[in-house]
PDB file of C-alpha atoms in Angstrom:
ATOM      1  CA  UNK V 192      -4.579  -3.817  60.623  1.00 85.00           C
ATOM      2  CA  UNK V 193      -1.357  -2.929  61.988  1.00 92.00           C
ATOM      3  CA  UNK V 194       1.326  -5.339  61.605  1.00 96.00           C
ATOM      4  CA  UNK V 195       2.768  -6.563  64.615  1.00 97.00           C
ATOM      5  CA  UNK V 196       6.553  -7.303  65.250  1.00 98.00           C
ATOM      6  CA  UNK V 197       9.072  -7.404  68.759  1.00 98.00           C
ATOM      7  CA  UNK V 198      10.777  -4.705  67.458  1.00 98.00           C
ATOM      8  CA  UNK V 199      11.160  -2.396  64.852  1.00 98.00           C
ATOM      9  CA  UNK V 200      14.542  -1.350  64.194  1.00 98.00           C
ATOM     10  CA  UNK V 201      14.169   2.309  61.805  1.00 98.00           C
ATOM     11  CA  UNK V 202      17.135   2.370  59.558  1.00 97.00           C
ATOM     12  CA  UNK V 203      19.076  -0.197  57.498  1.00 97.00           C
ATOM     13  CA  UNK V 204      22.818   0.848  57.509  1.00 96.00           C
ATOM     14  CA  UNK V 205      25.049  -1.369  59.310  1.00 96.00           C
ATOM     15  CA  UNK V 206      23.838  -0.387  62.730  1.00 97.00           C
ATOM     16  CA  UNK V 207      20.119  -0.840  62.625  1.00 98.00           C
ATOM     17  CA  UNK V 208      22.245  -4.234  60.856  1.00 98.00           C
ATOM     18  CA  UNK V 209      23.794  -4.949  63.140  1.00 98.00           C
ATOM     19  CA  UNK V 210      20.948  -5.172  65.475  1.00 98.00           C
ATOM     20  CA  UNK V 211      18.640  -7.025  63.534  1.00 98.00           C
ATOM     21  CA  UNK V 212      21.517  -9.710  63.733  1.00 98.00           C
ATOM     22  CA  UNK V 213      21.121  -9.597  67.619  1.00 98.00           C
ATOM     23  CA  UNK V 214      17.845  -9.052  67.833  1.00 98.00           C
ATOM     24  CA  UNK V 215      16.755 -11.865  65.526  1.00 98.00           C
ATOM     25  CA  UNK V 216      19.535 -14.392  67.003  1.00 98.00           C
ATOM     26  CA  UNK V 217      17.451 -13.513  70.670  1.00 97.00           C
ATOM     27  CA  UNK V 218      14.476 -14.764  68.715  1.00 97.00           C
ATOM     28  CA  UNK V 219      13.153 -11.820  68.309  1.00 98.00           C
ATOM     29  CA  UNK V 220      10.348 -10.966  65.628  1.00 98.00           C
ATOM     30  CA  UNK V 221      12.297  -7.998  63.912  1.00 98.00           C
ATOM     31  CA  UNK V 222      11.297  -6.008  61.630  1.00 98.00           C
ATOM     32  CA  UNK V 223      14.018  -3.212  59.114  1.00 98.00           C
ATOM     33  CA  UNK V 224      12.610  -0.632  57.543  1.00 97.00           C
ATOM     34  CA  UNK V 225      14.863   1.302  55.716  1.00 96.00           C
ATOM     35  CA  UNK V 226      13.898   5.109  53.448  1.00 92.00           C
ATOM     36  CA  UNK V 227      16.021   4.663  50.837  1.00 85.00           C
ATOM     37  CA  UNK V 228      18.274   1.807  49.874  1.00 86.00           C
ATOM     38  CA  UNK V 229      19.960  -0.611  52.427  1.00 90.00           C
ATOM     39  CA  UNK V 230      23.128   0.435  53.775  1.00 89.00           C
ATOM     40  CA  UNK V 231      23.093   3.519  54.365  1.00 85.00           C
ATOM     41  CA  UNK V 232      26.148   5.971  53.551  1.00 82.00           C
ATOM     42  CA  UNK V 233      28.802   3.361  53.886  1.00 85.00           C
ATOM     43  CA  UNK V 234      27.314   1.738  50.287  1.00 82.00           C
ATOM     44  CA  UNK V 235      29.313   4.789  49.239  1.00 73.00           C
ATOM     45  CA  UNK V 236      32.237   3.609  50.406  1.00 78.00           C
ATOM     46  CA  UNK V 237      34.819   1.715  48.604  1.00 72.00           C
ATOM     47  CA  UNK V 238      37.614   0.790  50.332  1.00 79.00           C
ATOM     48  CA  UNK V 239      37.357  -0.157  54.618  1.00 86.00           C
ATOM     49  CA  UNK V 240      40.457  -0.828  55.998  1.00 84.00           C
ATOM     50  CA  UNK V 241      39.793   0.081  59.813  1.00 85.00           C
ATOM     51  CA  UNK V 242      37.004  -2.206  60.638  1.00 90.00           C
ATOM     52  CA  UNK V 243      38.513  -4.648  63.868  1.00 93.00           C
ATOM     53  CA  UNK V 244      38.614  -7.958  61.861  1.00 93.00           C
ATOM     54  CA  UNK V 245      38.503  -7.472  58.493  1.00 90.00           C
ATOM     55  CA  UNK V 246      42.848  -7.294  57.176  1.00 89.00           C
ATOM     56  CA  UNK V 247      41.945  -7.340  53.735  1.00 89.00           C
ATOM     57  CA  UNK V 248      40.522  -3.931  51.602  1.00 85.00           C
ATOM     58  CA  UNK V 249      36.469  -4.601  51.524  1.00 90.00           C
ATOM     59  CA  UNK V 250      34.401  -2.173  50.135  1.00 89.00           C
ATOM     60  CA  UNK V 251      31.256  -1.245  51.802  1.00 89.00           C
ATOM     61  CA  UNK V 252      28.192  -2.570  49.372  1.00 90.00           C
ATOM     62  CA  UNK V 253      30.326  -6.460  49.717  1.00 93.00           C
ATOM     63  CA  UNK V 254      30.721  -5.729  53.737  1.00 94.00           C
ATOM     64  CA  UNK V 255      26.491  -4.091  54.164  1.00 95.00           C
ATOM     65  CA  UNK V 256      25.806  -6.987  51.150  1.00 95.00           C
ATOM     66  CA  UNK V 257      26.858  -9.796  54.325  1.00 96.00           C
ATOM     67  CA  UNK V 258      25.006  -8.371  57.393  1.00 96.00           C
ATOM     68  CA  UNK V 259      22.137  -8.217  55.264  1.00 97.00           C
ATOM     69  CA  UNK V 260      22.212 -11.740  54.714  1.00 97.00           C
ATOM     70  CA  UNK V 261      23.535 -12.150  58.460  1.00 97.00           C
ATOM     71  CA  UNK V 262      20.288 -10.948  59.664  1.00 97.00           C
ATOM     72  CA  UNK V 263      18.217 -12.845  56.808  1.00 97.00           C
ATOM     73  CA  UNK V 264      19.364 -16.156  58.030  1.00 97.00           C
ATOM     74  CA  UNK V 265      18.486 -15.790  61.393  1.00 97.00           C
ATOM     75  CA  UNK V 266      15.066 -14.246  60.568  1.00 97.00           C
ATOM     76  CA  UNK V 267      14.631 -10.505  60.113  1.00 98.00           C
ATOM     77  CA  UNK V 268      12.365  -8.772  58.444  1.00 98.00           C
ATOM     78  CA  UNK V 269      12.003  -5.701  55.568  1.00 97.00           C
ATOM     79  CA  UNK V 270       9.897  -3.065  54.376  1.00 96.00           C
ATOM     80  CA  UNK V 271      11.189  -0.058  52.547  1.00 94.00           C
ATOM     81  CA  UNK V 272       9.450   3.148  53.212  1.00 93.00           C
ATOM     82  CA  UNK V 273       9.742   6.277  55.490  1.00 94.00           C
ATOM     83  CA  UNK V 274       7.950   6.666  58.778  1.00 96.00           C
ATOM     84  CA  UNK V 275       5.861   9.445  58.629  1.00 96.00           C
ATOM     85  CA  UNK V 276       3.963   8.767  62.323  1.00 96.00           C
ATOM     86  CA  UNK V 277       5.048   8.010  65.542  1.00 97.00           C
ATOM     87  CA  UNK V 278       3.307   7.692  69.014  1.00 96.00           C
ATOM     88  CA  UNK V 279       5.797   5.866  71.444  1.00 96.00           C
ATOM     89  CA  UNK V 280       5.124   7.688  74.791  1.00 91.00           C
ATOM     90  CA  UNK V 281       2.679   5.508  76.776  1.00 88.00           C
ATOM     91  CA  UNK V 282       3.625   2.474  74.614  1.00 86.00           C
ATOM     92  CA  UNK V 283       4.500  -0.592  74.430  1.00 95.00           C
ATOM     93  CA  UNK V 284       2.537  -1.280  71.927  1.00 96.00           C
ATOM     94  CA  UNK V 285       4.835   1.822  70.359  1.00 97.00           C
ATOM     95  CA  UNK V 286       3.160   2.468  67.048  1.00 97.00           C
ATOM     96  CA  UNK V 287       4.802   3.986  63.759  1.00 97.00           C
ATOM     97  CA  UNK V 288       2.886   4.759  59.999  1.00 97.00           C
ATOM     98  CA  UNK V 289       4.234   4.907  56.095  1.00 96.00           C
ATOM     99  CA  UNK V 290       2.566   5.971  54.164  1.00 93.00           C
ATOM    100  CA  UNK V 291       0.723   2.667  53.631  1.00 92.00           C
ATOM    101  CA  UNK V 292       1.328   0.501  56.716  1.00 95.00           C
ATOM    102  CA  UNK V 293       1.187   0.858  60.668  1.00 97.00           C
ATOM    103  CA  UNK V 294       3.358  -1.305  62.814  1.00 98.00           C
ATOM    104  CA  UNK V 295       2.997  -1.757  66.572  1.00 98.00           C
ATOM    105  CA  UNK V 296       6.473  -2.602  68.254  1.00 98.00           C
ATOM    106  CA  UNK V 297       7.140  -4.547  71.707  1.00 98.00           C
ATOM    107  CA  UNK V 298      10.292  -2.566  71.711  1.00 98.00           C
ATOM    108  CA  UNK V 299      11.429   0.436  69.074  1.00 98.00           C
ATOM    109  CA  UNK V 300      15.495   0.849  67.520  1.00 98.00           C
ATOM    110  CA  UNK V 301      16.709   4.704  66.342  1.00 98.00           C
ATOM    111  CA  UNK V 302      19.729   3.786  63.701  1.00 98.00           C
ATOM    112  CA  UNK V 303      18.428   6.086  60.974  1.00 97.00           C
ATOM    113  CA  UNK V 304      22.314   7.716  60.400  1.00 95.00           C
ATOM    114  CA  UNK V 305      22.238  11.259  59.154  1.00 93.00           C
ATOM    115  CA  UNK V 306      23.828  12.819  55.993  1.00 89.00           C
ATOM    116  CA  UNK V 307      26.754  15.596  55.814  1.00 89.00           C
ATOM    117  CA  UNK V 308      26.417  18.374  54.383  1.00 91.00           C
ATOM    118  CA  UNK V 309      27.499  19.009  51.806  1.00 94.00           C
ATOM    119  CA  UNK V 310      29.478  21.689  49.073  1.00 96.00           C
ATOM    120  CA  UNK V 311      27.195  21.002  46.570  1.00 95.00           C
ATOM    121  CA  UNK V 312      29.552  22.479  44.283  1.00 97.00           C
ATOM    122  CA  UNK V 313      30.762  20.600  40.681  1.00 98.00           C
ATOM    123  CA  UNK V 314      32.881  17.356  40.949  1.00 97.00           C
ATOM    124  CA  UNK V 315      31.802  16.500  44.264  1.00 97.00           C
ATOM    125  CA  UNK V 316      29.545  13.780  43.471  1.00 94.00           C
ATOM    126  CA  UNK V 317      31.905  12.274  40.022  1.00 95.00           C
ATOM    127  CA  UNK V 318      34.623  12.331  42.481  1.00 96.00           C
ATOM    128  CA  UNK V 319      33.232  10.918  45.387  1.00 90.00           C
ATOM    129  CA  UNK V 320      35.156   8.157  47.317  1.00 86.00           C
ATOM    130  CA  UNK V 321      37.579   8.881  44.485  1.00 93.00           C
ATOM    131  CA  UNK V 322      40.032  12.195  46.330  1.00 96.00           C
ATOM    132  CA  UNK V 323      36.596  13.262  47.947  1.00 96.00           C
ATOM    133  CA  UNK V 324      35.063  12.457  51.368  1.00 94.00           C
ATOM    134  CA  UNK V 325      33.659  13.255  54.623  1.00 91.00           C
ATOM    135  CA  UNK V 326      35.655  10.625  57.136  1.00 89.00           C
ATOM    136  CA  UNK V 327      39.521  11.749  58.061  1.00 90.00           C
ATOM    137  CA  UNK V 328      39.280   9.104  60.152  1.00 84.00           C
ATOM    138  CA  UNK V 329      37.994   6.570  57.982  1.00 85.00           C
ATOM    139  CA  UNK V 330      40.231   7.647  55.110  1.00 91.00           C
ATOM    140  CA  UNK V 331      43.364   9.691  55.819  1.00 93.00           C
ATOM    141  CA  UNK V 332      45.112   6.724  55.491  1.00 92.00           C
ATOM    142  CA  UNK V 333      44.533   6.965  51.929  1.00 94.00           C
ATOM    143  CA  UNK V 334      45.816  10.484  51.629  1.00 97.00           C
ATOM    144  CA  UNK V 335      49.843   9.718  53.341  1.00 97.00           C
ATOM    145  CA  UNK V 336      51.925  12.658  52.330  1.00 98.00           C
ATOM    146  CA  UNK V 337      50.019  14.284  49.942  1.00 98.00           C
ATOM    147  CA  UNK V 338      48.230  17.848  50.427  1.00 98.00           C
ATOM    148  CA  UNK V 339      44.667  17.778  51.049  1.00 98.00           C
ATOM    149  CA  UNK V 340      42.445  19.857  51.503  1.00 98.00           C
ATOM    150  CA  UNK V 341      39.642  20.657  54.468  1.00 98.00           C
ATOM    151  CA  UNK V 342      36.568  22.907  53.521  1.00 98.00           C
ATOM    152  CA  UNK V 343      35.223  24.556  56.610  1.00 97.00           C
ATOM    153  CA  UNK V 344      36.216  26.164  59.799  1.00 96.00           C
ATOM    154  CA  UNK V 345      34.163  24.630  63.049  1.00 92.00           C
ATOM    155  CA  UNK V 346      35.613  21.751  65.240  1.00 88.00           C
ATOM    156  CA  UNK V 347      34.954  19.034  63.411  1.00 87.00           C
ATOM    157  CA  UNK V 348      36.986  20.913  60.118  1.00 94.00           C
ATOM    158  CA  UNK V 349      39.742  21.768  62.352  1.00 95.00           C
ATOM    159  CA  UNK V 350      40.006  18.668  64.512  1.00 91.00           C
ATOM    160  CA  UNK V 351      39.902  16.153  61.721  1.00 92.00           C
ATOM    161  CA  UNK V 352      42.990  18.060  60.263  1.00 96.00           C
ATOM    162  CA  UNK V 353      44.503  17.942  62.694  1.00 96.00           C
ATOM    163  CA  UNK V 354      44.319  14.854  62.518  1.00 94.00           C
ATOM    164  CA  UNK V 355      44.931  14.717  58.464  1.00 97.00           C
ATOM    165  CA  UNK V 356      48.473  16.353  59.283  1.00 97.00           C
ATOM    166  CA  UNK V 357      49.633  12.036  61.015  1.00 96.00           C
ATOM    167  CA  UNK V 358      50.130  10.979  57.642  1.00 97.00           C
ATOM    168  CA  UNK V 359      49.674  14.017  54.560  1.00 98.00           C
ATOM    169  CA  UNK V 360      52.368  15.852  53.346  1.00 98.00           C
ATOM    170  CA  UNK V 361      50.448  19.363  53.491  1.00 98.00           C
ATOM    171  CA  UNK V 362      46.337  20.286  55.175  1.00 98.00           C
ATOM    172  CA  UNK V 363      45.009  23.133  53.397  1.00 98.00           C
ATOM    173  CA  UNK V 364      41.698  25.303  55.884  1.00 98.00           C
ATOM    174  CA  UNK V 365      39.493  26.442  53.302  1.00 98.00           C
ATOM    175  CA  UNK V 366      36.844  28.436  55.050  1.00 98.00           C
ATOM    176  CA  UNK V 367      34.567  31.522  54.207  1.00 97.00           C
ATOM    177  CA  UNK V 368      35.493  33.443  56.899  1.00 97.00           C
ATOM    178  CA  UNK V 369      38.049  35.138  57.515  1.00 96.00           C
ATOM    179  CA  UNK V 370      38.168  33.668  61.613  1.00 95.00           C
ATOM    180  CA  UNK V 371      37.749  29.976  62.466  1.00 96.00           C
ATOM    181  CA  UNK V 372      34.467  28.977  64.425  1.00 92.00           C
ATOM    182  CA  UNK V 373      36.473  26.209  66.417  1.00 91.00           C
ATOM    183  CA  UNK V 374      36.720  26.565  69.605  1.00 91.00           C
ATOM    184  CA  UNK V 375      40.003  28.171  70.940  1.00 95.00           C
ATOM    185  CA  UNK V 376      42.358  25.710  71.919  1.00 94.00           C
ATOM    186  CA  UNK V 377      41.726  23.722  68.651  1.00 92.00           C
ATOM    187  CA  UNK V 378      42.463  27.108  66.722  1.00 96.00           C
ATOM    188  CA  UNK V 379      45.691  27.571  68.657  1.00 97.00           C
ATOM    189  CA  UNK V 380      47.135  23.540  68.093  1.00 96.00           C
ATOM    190  CA  UNK V 381      45.660  24.064  64.213  1.00 97.00           C
ATOM    191  CA  UNK V 382      47.327  27.545  64.191  1.00 98.00           C
ATOM    192  CA  UNK V 383      50.951  26.182  65.891  1.00 98.00           C
ATOM    193  CA  UNK V 384      51.147  22.721  63.307  1.00 98.00           C
ATOM    194  CA  UNK V 385      53.733  23.460  60.932  1.00 97.00           C
ATOM    195  CA  UNK V 386      51.497  21.120  58.507  1.00 98.00           C
ATOM    196  CA  UNK V 387      47.631  23.467  58.699  1.00 98.00           C
ATOM    197  CA  UNK V 388      47.075  26.702  55.970  1.00 97.00           C
ATOM    198  CA  UNK V 389      44.304  28.884  55.872  1.00 98.00           C
ATOM    199  CA  UNK V 390      42.792  30.118  52.835  1.00 98.00           C
ATOM    200  CA  UNK V 391      40.373  32.648  53.936  1.00 98.00           C
ATOM    201  CA  UNK V 392      37.171  34.492  53.137  1.00 98.00           C
ATOM    202  CA  UNK V 393      36.902  31.834  50.575  1.00 98.00           C
ATOM    203  CA  UNK V 394      34.076  28.991  49.196  1.00 98.00           C
ATOM    204  CA  UNK V 395      34.914  25.999  46.871  1.00 98.00           C
ATOM    205  CA  UNK V 396      33.154  26.358  43.252  1.00 98.00           C
ATOM    206  CA  UNK V 397      33.693  22.843  41.545  1.00 98.00           C
ATOM    207  CA  UNK V 398      36.517  19.687  42.266  1.00 98.00           C
ATOM    208  CA  UNK V 399      38.706  18.609  38.987  1.00 98.00           C
ATOM    209  CA  UNK V 400      40.241  16.152  38.618  1.00 97.00           C
ATOM    210  CA  UNK V 401      40.721  13.035  36.808  1.00 96.00           C
ATOM    211  CA  UNK V 402      39.533   9.910  38.163  1.00 95.00           C
ATOM    212  CA  UNK V 403      41.401  11.220  41.161  1.00 97.00           C
ATOM    213  CA  UNK V 404      41.046  15.016  42.880  1.00 98.00           C
ATOM    214  CA  UNK V 405      43.933  16.593  41.210  1.00 98.00           C
ATOM    215  CA  UNK V 406      42.287  19.908  42.119  1.00 98.00           C
ATOM    216  CA  UNK V 407      40.105  22.623  44.178  1.00 98.00           C
ATOM    217  CA  UNK V 408      38.386  25.903  42.252  1.00 98.00           C
ATOM    218  CA  UNK V 409      37.925  28.929  44.678  1.00 98.00           C
ATOM    219  CA  UNK V 410      35.618  31.952  44.710  1.00 98.00           C
ATOM    220  CA  UNK V 411      37.133  34.701  47.056  1.00 98.00           C
ATOM    221  CA  UNK V 412      33.782  36.121  48.400  1.00 97.00           C
ATOM    222  CA  UNK V 413      35.245  39.495  49.251  1.00 96.00           C
ATOM    223  CA  UNK V 414      37.461  40.262  45.754  1.00 97.00           C
ATOM    224  CA  UNK V 415      35.361  37.921  43.561  1.00 97.00           C
ATOM    225  CA  UNK V 416      38.377  35.941  42.575  1.00 97.00           C
ATOM    226  CA  UNK V 417      38.904  32.965  41.359  1.00 97.00           C
ATOM    227  CA  UNK V 418      41.889  30.343  41.473  1.00 97.00           C
ATOM    228  CA  UNK V 419      42.506  27.161  40.967  1.00 97.00           C
ATOM    229  CA  UNK V 420      44.101  25.298  43.490  1.00 98.00           C
ATOM    230  CA  UNK V 421      45.823  22.096  43.738  1.00 98.00           C
ATOM    231  CA  UNK V 422      44.623  19.015  46.390  1.00 98.00           C
ATOM    232  CA  UNK V 423      44.850  16.066  46.382  1.00 98.00           C
ATOM    233  CA  UNK V 424      42.360  15.282  48.191  1.00 98.00           C
ATOM    234  CA  UNK V 425      39.563  17.285  49.800  1.00 98.00           C
ATOM    235  CA  UNK V 426      37.928  16.635  53.283  1.00 97.00           C
ATOM    236  CA  UNK V 427      34.561  18.252  54.215  1.00 97.00           C
ATOM    237  CA  UNK V 428      32.922  19.796  56.989  1.00 94.00           C
ATOM    238  CA  UNK V 429      30.459  22.072  57.052  1.00 94.00           C
ATOM    239  CA  UNK V 430      26.946  20.278  58.866  1.00 89.00           C
ATOM    240  CA  UNK V 431      26.055  17.395  59.788  1.00 89.00           C
ATOM    241  CA  UNK V 432      22.128  16.325  60.179  1.00 92.00           C
ATOM    242  CA  UNK V 433      20.264  13.755  61.303  1.00 96.00           C
ATOM    243  CA  UNK V 434      17.621  11.734  60.326  1.00 96.00           C
ATOM    244  CA  UNK V 435      15.404  12.531  63.543  1.00 97.00           C
ATOM    245  CA  UNK V 436      12.539  15.378  62.870  1.00 96.00           C
ATOM    246  CA  UNK V 437       9.560  12.828  62.980  1.00 97.00           C
ATOM    247  CA  UNK V 438      10.908  11.824  66.767  1.00 97.00           C
ATOM    248  CA  UNK V 439      11.277  15.450  67.929  1.00 95.00           C
ATOM    249  CA  UNK V 440       8.182  15.474  69.435  1.00 90.00           C
ATOM    250  CA  UNK V 441       8.493  12.825  71.696  1.00 95.00           C
ATOM    251  CA  UNK V 442      12.517  11.564  71.890  1.00 97.00           C
ATOM    252  CA  UNK V 443      15.135  14.406  73.856  1.00 97.00           C
ATOM    253  CA  UNK V 444      18.010  15.908  71.885  1.00 97.00           C
ATOM    254  CA  UNK V 445      20.279  17.865  72.039  1.00 96.00           C
ATOM    255  CA  UNK V 446      20.436  21.234  69.775  1.00 93.00           C
ATOM    256  CA  UNK V 447      22.064  19.409  66.639  1.00 92.00           C
ATOM    257  CA  UNK V 448      18.648  17.123  66.674  1.00 96.00           C
ATOM    258  CA  UNK V 449      21.113  14.119  67.603  1.00 97.00           C
ATOM    259  CA  UNK V 450      19.436  11.713  69.688  1.00 98.00           C
ATOM    260  CA  UNK V 451      20.131  11.811  73.509  1.00 98.00           C
ATOM    261  CA  UNK V 452      20.883   8.211  75.069  1.00 98.00           C
ATOM    262  CA  UNK V 453      22.199   6.480  78.291  1.00 97.00           C
ATOM    263  CA  UNK V 454      24.825   3.955  77.439  1.00 96.00           C
ATOM    264  CA  UNK V 455      22.463   1.209  77.169  1.00 97.00           C
ATOM    265  CA  UNK V 456      21.306   3.034  73.768  1.00 98.00           C
ATOM    266  CA  UNK V 457      18.496   3.817  75.793  1.00 97.00           C
ATOM    267  CA  UNK V 458      16.175   7.006  75.092  1.00 97.00           C
ATOM    268  CA  UNK V 459      13.687   9.573  77.527  1.00 97.00           C
ATOM    269  CA  UNK V 460      10.677   6.910  76.518  1.00 97.00           C
ATOM    270  CA  UNK V 461      11.376   3.550  78.491  1.00 96.00           C
ATOM    271  CA  UNK V 462      11.363   0.551  74.808  1.00 97.00           C
ATOM    272  CA  UNK V 463      13.073   2.961  72.642  1.00 98.00           C
ATOM    273  CA  UNK V 464      16.321   2.478  71.731  1.00 98.00           C
ATOM    274  CA  UNK V 465      18.591   4.988  69.441  1.00 98.00           C
ATOM    275  CA  UNK V 466      22.170   3.988  67.927  1.00 98.00           C
ATOM    276  CA  UNK V 467      24.304   4.808  65.663  1.00 97.00           C
ATOM    277  CA  UNK V 468      25.270   8.520  63.813  1.00 95.00           C
ATOM    278  CA  UNK V 469      21.141   9.889  65.164  1.00 97.00           C
ATOM    279  CA  UNK V 470      22.700   9.998  68.334  1.00 97.00           C
ATOM    280  CA  UNK V 471      24.156  12.379  70.755  1.00 96.00           C
ATOM    281  CA  UNK V 472      27.943  11.908  71.397  1.00 93.00           C
ATOM    282  CA  UNK V 473      28.171   9.008  68.574  1.00 92.00           C
ATOM    283  CA  UNK V 474      32.263   8.919  67.037  1.00 87.00           C
ATOM    284  CA  UNK V 475      30.501   8.403  63.760  1.00 86.00           C
ATOM    285  CA  UNK V 476      32.540   5.652  62.793  1.00 89.00           C
ATOM    286  CA  UNK V 477      31.167   1.880  61.797  1.00 91.00           C
ATOM    287  CA  UNK V 478      33.029  -0.359  64.526  1.00 94.00           C
ATOM    288  CA  UNK V 479      31.445   2.437  66.467  1.00 94.00           C
ATOM    289  CA  UNK V 480      28.067   1.683  65.081  1.00 95.00           C
ATOM    290  CA  UNK V 481      27.703  -2.049  64.933  1.00 97.00           C
ATOM    291  CA  UNK V 482      28.403  -2.150  69.028  1.00 97.00           C
ATOM    292  CA  UNK V 483      25.698   0.318  69.435  1.00 98.00           C
ATOM    293  CA  UNK V 484      23.090  -1.802  67.747  1.00 98.00           C
ATOM    294  CA  UNK V 485      24.391  -4.324  69.429  1.00 98.00           C
ATOM    295  CA  UNK V 486      23.497  -2.165  73.064  1.00 98.00           C
ATOM    296  CA  UNK V 487      20.499  -1.294  71.500  1.00 98.00           C
ATOM    297  CA  UNK V 488      19.297  -5.200  71.085  1.00 98.00           C
ATOM    298  CA  UNK V 489      20.601  -6.043  74.551  1.00 98.00           C
ATOM    299  CA  UNK V 490      18.982  -3.673  75.418  1.00 98.00           C
ATOM    300  CA  UNK V 491      15.859  -4.390  73.178  1.00 98.00           C
ATOM    301  CA  UNK V 492      15.596  -8.152  74.850  1.00 98.00           C
ATOM    302  CA  UNK V 493      16.200  -6.653  77.937  1.00 97.00           C
ATOM    303  CA  UNK V 494      13.229  -4.647  77.726  1.00 97.00           C
ATOM    304  CA  UNK V 495      10.930  -6.852  76.335  1.00 97.00           C
ATOM    305  CA  UNK V 496      11.694 -10.137  78.546  1.00 97.00           C
ATOM    306  CA  UNK V 497      12.157  -7.791  82.288  1.00 95.00           C
ATOM    307  CA  UNK V 498      10.384  -4.658  81.250  1.00 92.00           C
ATOM    308  CA  UNK V 499      13.575  -3.423  82.202  1.00 90.00           C
ATOM    309  CA  UNK V 500      16.607  -2.093  81.204  1.00 90.00           C
ATOM    310  CA  UNK V 501      20.374  -2.645  83.699  1.00 76.00           C
ATOM    311  CA  UNK V 502      22.502   0.251  83.340  1.00 65.00           C
ATOM    312  CA  UNK V 503      19.562   2.037  82.384  1.00 56.00           C
ATOM    313  CA  UNK V 504      19.540   5.481  84.733  1.00 53.00           C
TER     314      UNK V 504
END
């Protein structure tokens, strides 16, 4: 027999837990579904210093522990397993299946986040949070007056590289091609910035160091020549994959598989909301994820109690 809930939140990261705090405080029976470990990507962060209202450094694990405790205090329930099948159109009730269970909900909040594409080279995981990063806005301040490397050639790589020039001594962009893929205006800004350097036709083969990142091993794809370049940080921007595959048959997405939503986080299916890194136009920042989760929770409450959402188009 299917388990019945007012709200099912798919994803137990900071966004999903933020939503759960609000849905449970609104007296809605809430289930948070997580496919792996509660907390999502933020648990890999050793130091958070840009979350409003928290002036002392806090780890991602500590922040998630507090958020989960809040949601639990108000009555959130949890289930671990991956959603394998959905039936959303025509609901509520909206129907979700894992390998072992069936769940029905009056509203669904998709907060599945996504995954940064990795280089897949030796040292990348070893130096995670020790010089290897996937977010300049999150971690750039830790590299003040240092020489860092940005891997990638698209808009994200160039934009984040330009951001890093504000605090870093130098930013070297390593790109596997002989020209950038970023928009022309971003390229013009990058080439005009005296702090930005470029290594063309090259890939990072290894990240080296002793406790902290100290170098990257580079390979020129045209000549085969291998070199070692000193660096104190490596920022990787070779792509981001939203975890939205299971929703594609019924939920509208952009070309990058990010879920389309309006200002209230409403998808094309009334009563189904998407928040955080899995939605389009997300800034992929912690505070943004919390705000998205809260907005989705408030909208879900309105949908359940009135059948509509104010501000929805």
